[in-house]
Amino acid sequence: MKKSFSTLILLLFCFMASAHIDFIPQPNKVVYGDGTFLIEKGIVLDASAADSFNVGYLKDRWSRVFDFCLSEASSSSNVISFKRVAGMKEEEYGLNISKDGIFVESSTRSGEFYAIQTLLQMLPAGVYADVKGASTMLLKEWSVPFISIEDSPRFSYRGNMFDVSRTFFPKEFIIRQLDYLAYHKINKFHWHLTDDNGWRIEIKSLPKLTKEGCFRGEDDLIVPSFFSGKESYGGFYTQEEIKYIVKYAKERNIEIIPEIDLPGHSKAFASAYPEIICNKHDSSVQSVQQESGNVFCVGKESNFVMLEKVVKEMSKLFDSEYIHIGGDEVALANWKNCDDCQALMKREGLKTEKELLNYFANRMGKILAKYGKKLAGWEEIVESGDLDPDARVYAWRNSDLGVRAVKRGQPTIMQIGKYCYFDMKYSPIERGHNWAGIIDVRQAYSFDPCKFEIKNEAYDFTPEEEEKIVGLQGALWTEMLIFPPHFAEYQLFPRLCATAEIGWTDQDKRDYEDFEKRLNNSHYERLYKMGIRFRLPYPEVKASGNVVTAAAPFASAVVRYSTDGSEPTINSPVVCGPIIAQKQDGLRFATFFADVQSISVGVEGSVKYLEPKVKVTVSEGLGEHKSHTVAHLEDYDFNSYYTTGRPVKKGDFILYAFDEPVKCSSIEVISTIPRIEFYGVADGHVEYSFDGKEFIRGEIFRYGKALIKPEAPVKAVKILFDGKGECKTVAIQDLRIRE
Ligand code: TNX
């Protein structure tokens, strides 16, 4: 008995000693040695050659977990040593742990910084905590395995694109985001600073941009959008804030590439300075996002004078080589109708409006060059016409255009929709867009920026072409992120962890199953300590007769459940085995990792909605879209829906009259198109009636939804519009009526 106990201890010790670290991103060469080094009081930091920011950074993180500080001294044992050596590349480092301590080598401060990041992943996850010792008792010791790491990244560009126009994120949020990127060795932050729904960067010589172009609301020049509400919504970064953010990023080896989205996506600019659009303006010409009057006229020289002012100020604020000028989704018909644009095309010998877009990009390139910056833009800028060989192209829609940019010899960043768009849904039942497909973590991870298919055939780049692929980035567009708080983090993590590994780790060393294991075993906990409200997979729920099981997606997560149809919370009971339930429609299950939770799911098919006969009418003139007619509201097919024929006005209504009063516990009234939160009721409420004559006022719509809990059988339901909302057509789904 005694013997087997000591064998167990020995086994445990061996296991611990050889325990592998769940690094993300995986370093490119890792060799484990035999043994461990014990970090304890007395260890010193020998870092006289190291960058002083890096030293302070390490000490600061250290203080989150250890109850002794790292004092500096030169030493060859019991040490964390940083040495600068010649001949290593930018971002490259070596990290060796032996009985004498932890030894880092690099030629650059960036290599040093990434050695620190790798080291942090070998320490308890508490190193990422905001507050010292907040969630962990401070430790007296910690052992790390003997290890030898030689590491450098696959791509020099490993990025995150972040849209702060559709949803505004204040400075503090951006700072945190930069920390998260640094922890993942992501080194580029593509800051999408302007779009139709708000201009977010202070330009002193064009003050109206942030006086008027950065707020949207009922009384503002820009109309509300994406459920931003009647009140003024918005904000901007002052030049002082931008300088602070750029410096903060740089210290963490992150370069910020600012984007001003031109010449389309410019409604915010045009709201402040309406003179920028073409003189002959046809408001029926709309961009894909249903905006009209959001395109700069290329024929007006005065526009380039204005844009030069913007570039001039920006070039002083950002230290990046490139400034991104957009170029995507321009409603070209604006230029077709414009005499000035047409005259310019004639003068320049341009045959199509696409060529005019290329001309615009090249003009911007010249302005940028004057201020020491290079041109970057979305793939459209190289669709018709040449660019300066240095101009950087960001491919986004599909592989063909990425390949085309590379073949033209442009340095290219791959942000290919079906892998890199983190505003897409993780699964069909979660929130987000789906135009580029459903992107679960596996799909995001499966991307190889140097391997493409064109028309289902593999396209092999030549080595020279491959050189042009500078890297990749994960993109967060933020149309659907105004609620709830932290939803940006849900959409980004853990998908951005996949981006980090694609960018850093050689293709032949990447494996999804292994990545998932590292994520589950260690990295979720790190994300948790960082304070990120990440996305967790929901539980797998199965029912067989009256036996229901719900499995957590990985070992350190649990499933909690409720029985009354409500959302499970941290206080809900944990599922510990099969649940016996005759009636299953009230069961809801969610995965929990500490207090971070997944979406909840029920037993499939257990909720049956009532389908009483109903007649739907709408107020005079509200009309209907030709494919989404009023009749769709009467068929209880939750995939079909009704869309108004014009934008709504105060006083418009939609009336559902049941043939017979309906006895029910609740009625969910849902606007927006099914499964995507667009075209919702932004300013309205519901009413319901027991006799079809007298109506009782119910909830107002919040984020496109309202719930009725009637006290008696319901004869009629009415949706009433209290204002013009977002000045767009509105989509309504069938009522969901519960027994
Ligand atoms: C396309 S990607 C856009 C964005 C949208 C996004 C939504 C690109 C250059 N343009 O304006 O926000 O789709 O997924």
PDB file of N, CA and C and ligand atoms in Angstrom, residues 163 166 195 265 289 328-329 378 396 415 421 423-424 433 435 477 479, ligand 1:
ATOM      1  N   ASP A 163     -13.309  47.557 -36.602  1.00  0.00           N
ATOM      2  CA  ASP A 163     -14.189  48.638 -37.063  1.00  0.00           C
ATOM      3  C   ASP A 163     -14.734  49.375 -35.835  1.00  0.00           C
ATOM      4  N   ARG A 166     -19.077  51.598 -36.823  1.00  0.00           N
ATOM      5  CA  ARG A 166     -20.450  51.108 -36.630  1.00  0.00           C
ATOM      6  C   ARG A 166     -20.772  51.035 -35.140  1.00  0.00           C
ATOM      7  N   ASP A 195     -16.427  55.260 -41.376  1.00  0.00           N
ATOM      8  CA  ASP A 195     -17.366  54.538 -42.230  1.00  0.00           C
ATOM      9  C   ASP A 195     -18.633  55.380 -42.310  1.00  0.00           C
ATOM     10  N   HIS A 265     -18.420  54.423 -48.565  1.00  0.00           N
ATOM     11  CA  HIS A 265     -18.526  54.313 -47.098  1.00  0.00           C
ATOM     12  C   HIS A 265     -18.277  55.670 -46.426  1.00  0.00           C
ATOM     13  N   GLN A 289     -24.920  48.595 -48.526  1.00  0.00           N
ATOM     14  CA  GLN A 289     -25.481  48.748 -47.179  1.00  0.00           C
ATOM     15  C   GLN A 289     -26.615  49.759 -47.123  1.00  0.00           C
ATOM     16  N   ASP A 328     -13.418  49.964 -50.810  1.00  0.00           N
ATOM     17  CA  ASP A 328     -14.376  48.856 -50.956  1.00  0.00           C
ATOM     18  C   ASP A 328     -15.787  49.358 -51.239  1.00  0.00           C
ATOM     19  N   GLU A 329     -16.539  48.498 -51.901  1.00  0.00           N
ATOM     20  CA  GLU A 329     -17.989  48.637 -52.051  1.00  0.00           C
ATOM     21  C   GLU A 329     -18.451  50.043 -52.460  1.00  0.00           C
ATOM     22  N   TRP A 378      -8.384  48.215 -49.993  1.00  0.00           N
ATOM     23  CA  TRP A 378      -9.072  46.938 -50.238  1.00  0.00           C
ATOM     24  C   TRP A 378      -8.865  46.495 -51.686  1.00  0.00           C
ATOM     25  N   TRP A 396     -10.264  40.540 -49.469  1.00  0.00           N
ATOM     26  CA  TRP A 396     -11.284  40.239 -48.468  1.00  0.00           C
ATOM     27  C   TRP A 396     -12.414  39.335 -48.939  1.00  0.00           C
ATOM     28  N   GLN A 415      -7.312  38.629 -45.847  1.00  0.00           N
ATOM     29  CA  GLN A 415      -8.379  38.723 -44.839  1.00  0.00           C
ATOM     30  C   GLN A 415      -9.617  38.109 -45.506  1.00  0.00           C
ATOM     31  N   TYR A 421     -13.498  36.514 -41.166  1.00  0.00           N
ATOM     32  CA  TYR A 421     -14.514  37.495 -40.777  1.00  0.00           C
ATOM     33  C   TYR A 421     -15.179  37.094 -39.474  1.00  0.00           C
ATOM     34  N   ASP A 423     -17.124  38.699 -37.688  1.00  0.00           N
ATOM     35  CA  ASP A 423     -18.499  39.156 -37.460  1.00  0.00           C
ATOM     36  C   ASP A 423     -19.484  38.102 -37.983  1.00  0.00           C
ATOM     37  N   MET A 424     -18.948  37.026 -38.571  1.00  0.00           N
ATOM     38  CA  MET A 424     -19.829  35.924 -38.982  1.00  0.00           C
ATOM     39  C   MET A 424     -20.200  35.108 -37.746  1.00  0.00           C
ATOM     40  N   HIS A 433     -23.394  37.884 -38.862  1.00  0.00           N
ATOM     41  CA  HIS A 433     -23.653  37.769 -40.301  1.00  0.00           C
ATOM     42  C   HIS A 433     -23.452  36.328 -40.732  1.00  0.00           C
ATOM     43  N   TRP A 435     -23.002  36.034 -44.499  1.00  0.00           N
ATOM     44  CA  TRP A 435     -22.762  36.126 -45.932  1.00  0.00           C
ATOM     45  C   TRP A 435     -21.471  35.436 -46.365  1.00  0.00           C
ATOM     46  N   TRP A 477     -15.901  43.437 -38.027  1.00  0.00           N
ATOM     47  CA  TRP A 477     -16.832  44.500 -38.418  1.00  0.00           C
ATOM     48  C   TRP A 477     -17.883  44.553 -37.331  1.00  0.00           C
ATOM     49  N   GLU A 479     -21.196  46.011 -37.067  1.00  0.00           N
ATOM     50  CA  GLU A 479     -22.608  46.395 -37.216  1.00  0.00           C
ATOM     51  C   GLU A 479     -23.484  45.811 -36.122  1.00  0.00           C
TER      52      GLU A 479
HETATM   53  C1  TNX B   1     -18.086  44.062 -46.009  1.00  0.00           C
HETATM   54  S1  TNX B   1     -15.037  43.849 -45.921  1.00  0.00           S
HETATM   55  C2  TNX B   1     -17.491  45.274 -45.720  1.00  0.00           C
HETATM   56  C3  TNX B   1     -17.857  45.966 -44.468  1.00  0.00           C
HETATM   57  C4  TNX B   1     -18.940  45.260 -43.724  1.00  0.00           C
HETATM   58  C5  TNX B   1     -18.698  43.769 -43.760  1.00  0.00           C
HETATM   59  C6  TNX B   1     -19.670  42.960 -42.971  1.00  0.00           C
HETATM   60  C7  TNX B   1     -15.219  45.236 -46.485  1.00  0.00           C
HETATM   61  C8  TNX B   1     -14.028  45.816 -47.062  1.00  0.00           C
HETATM   62  N1  TNX B   1     -16.455  45.815 -46.434  1.00  0.00           N
HETATM   63  O1  TNX B   1     -18.226  47.296 -44.724  1.00  0.00           O
HETATM   64  O2  TNX B   1     -18.949  45.722 -42.437  1.00  0.00           O
HETATM   65  O3  TNX B   1     -18.740  43.341 -45.097  1.00  0.00           O
HETATM   66  O4  TNX B   1     -19.273  41.647 -42.877  1.00  0.00           O
END
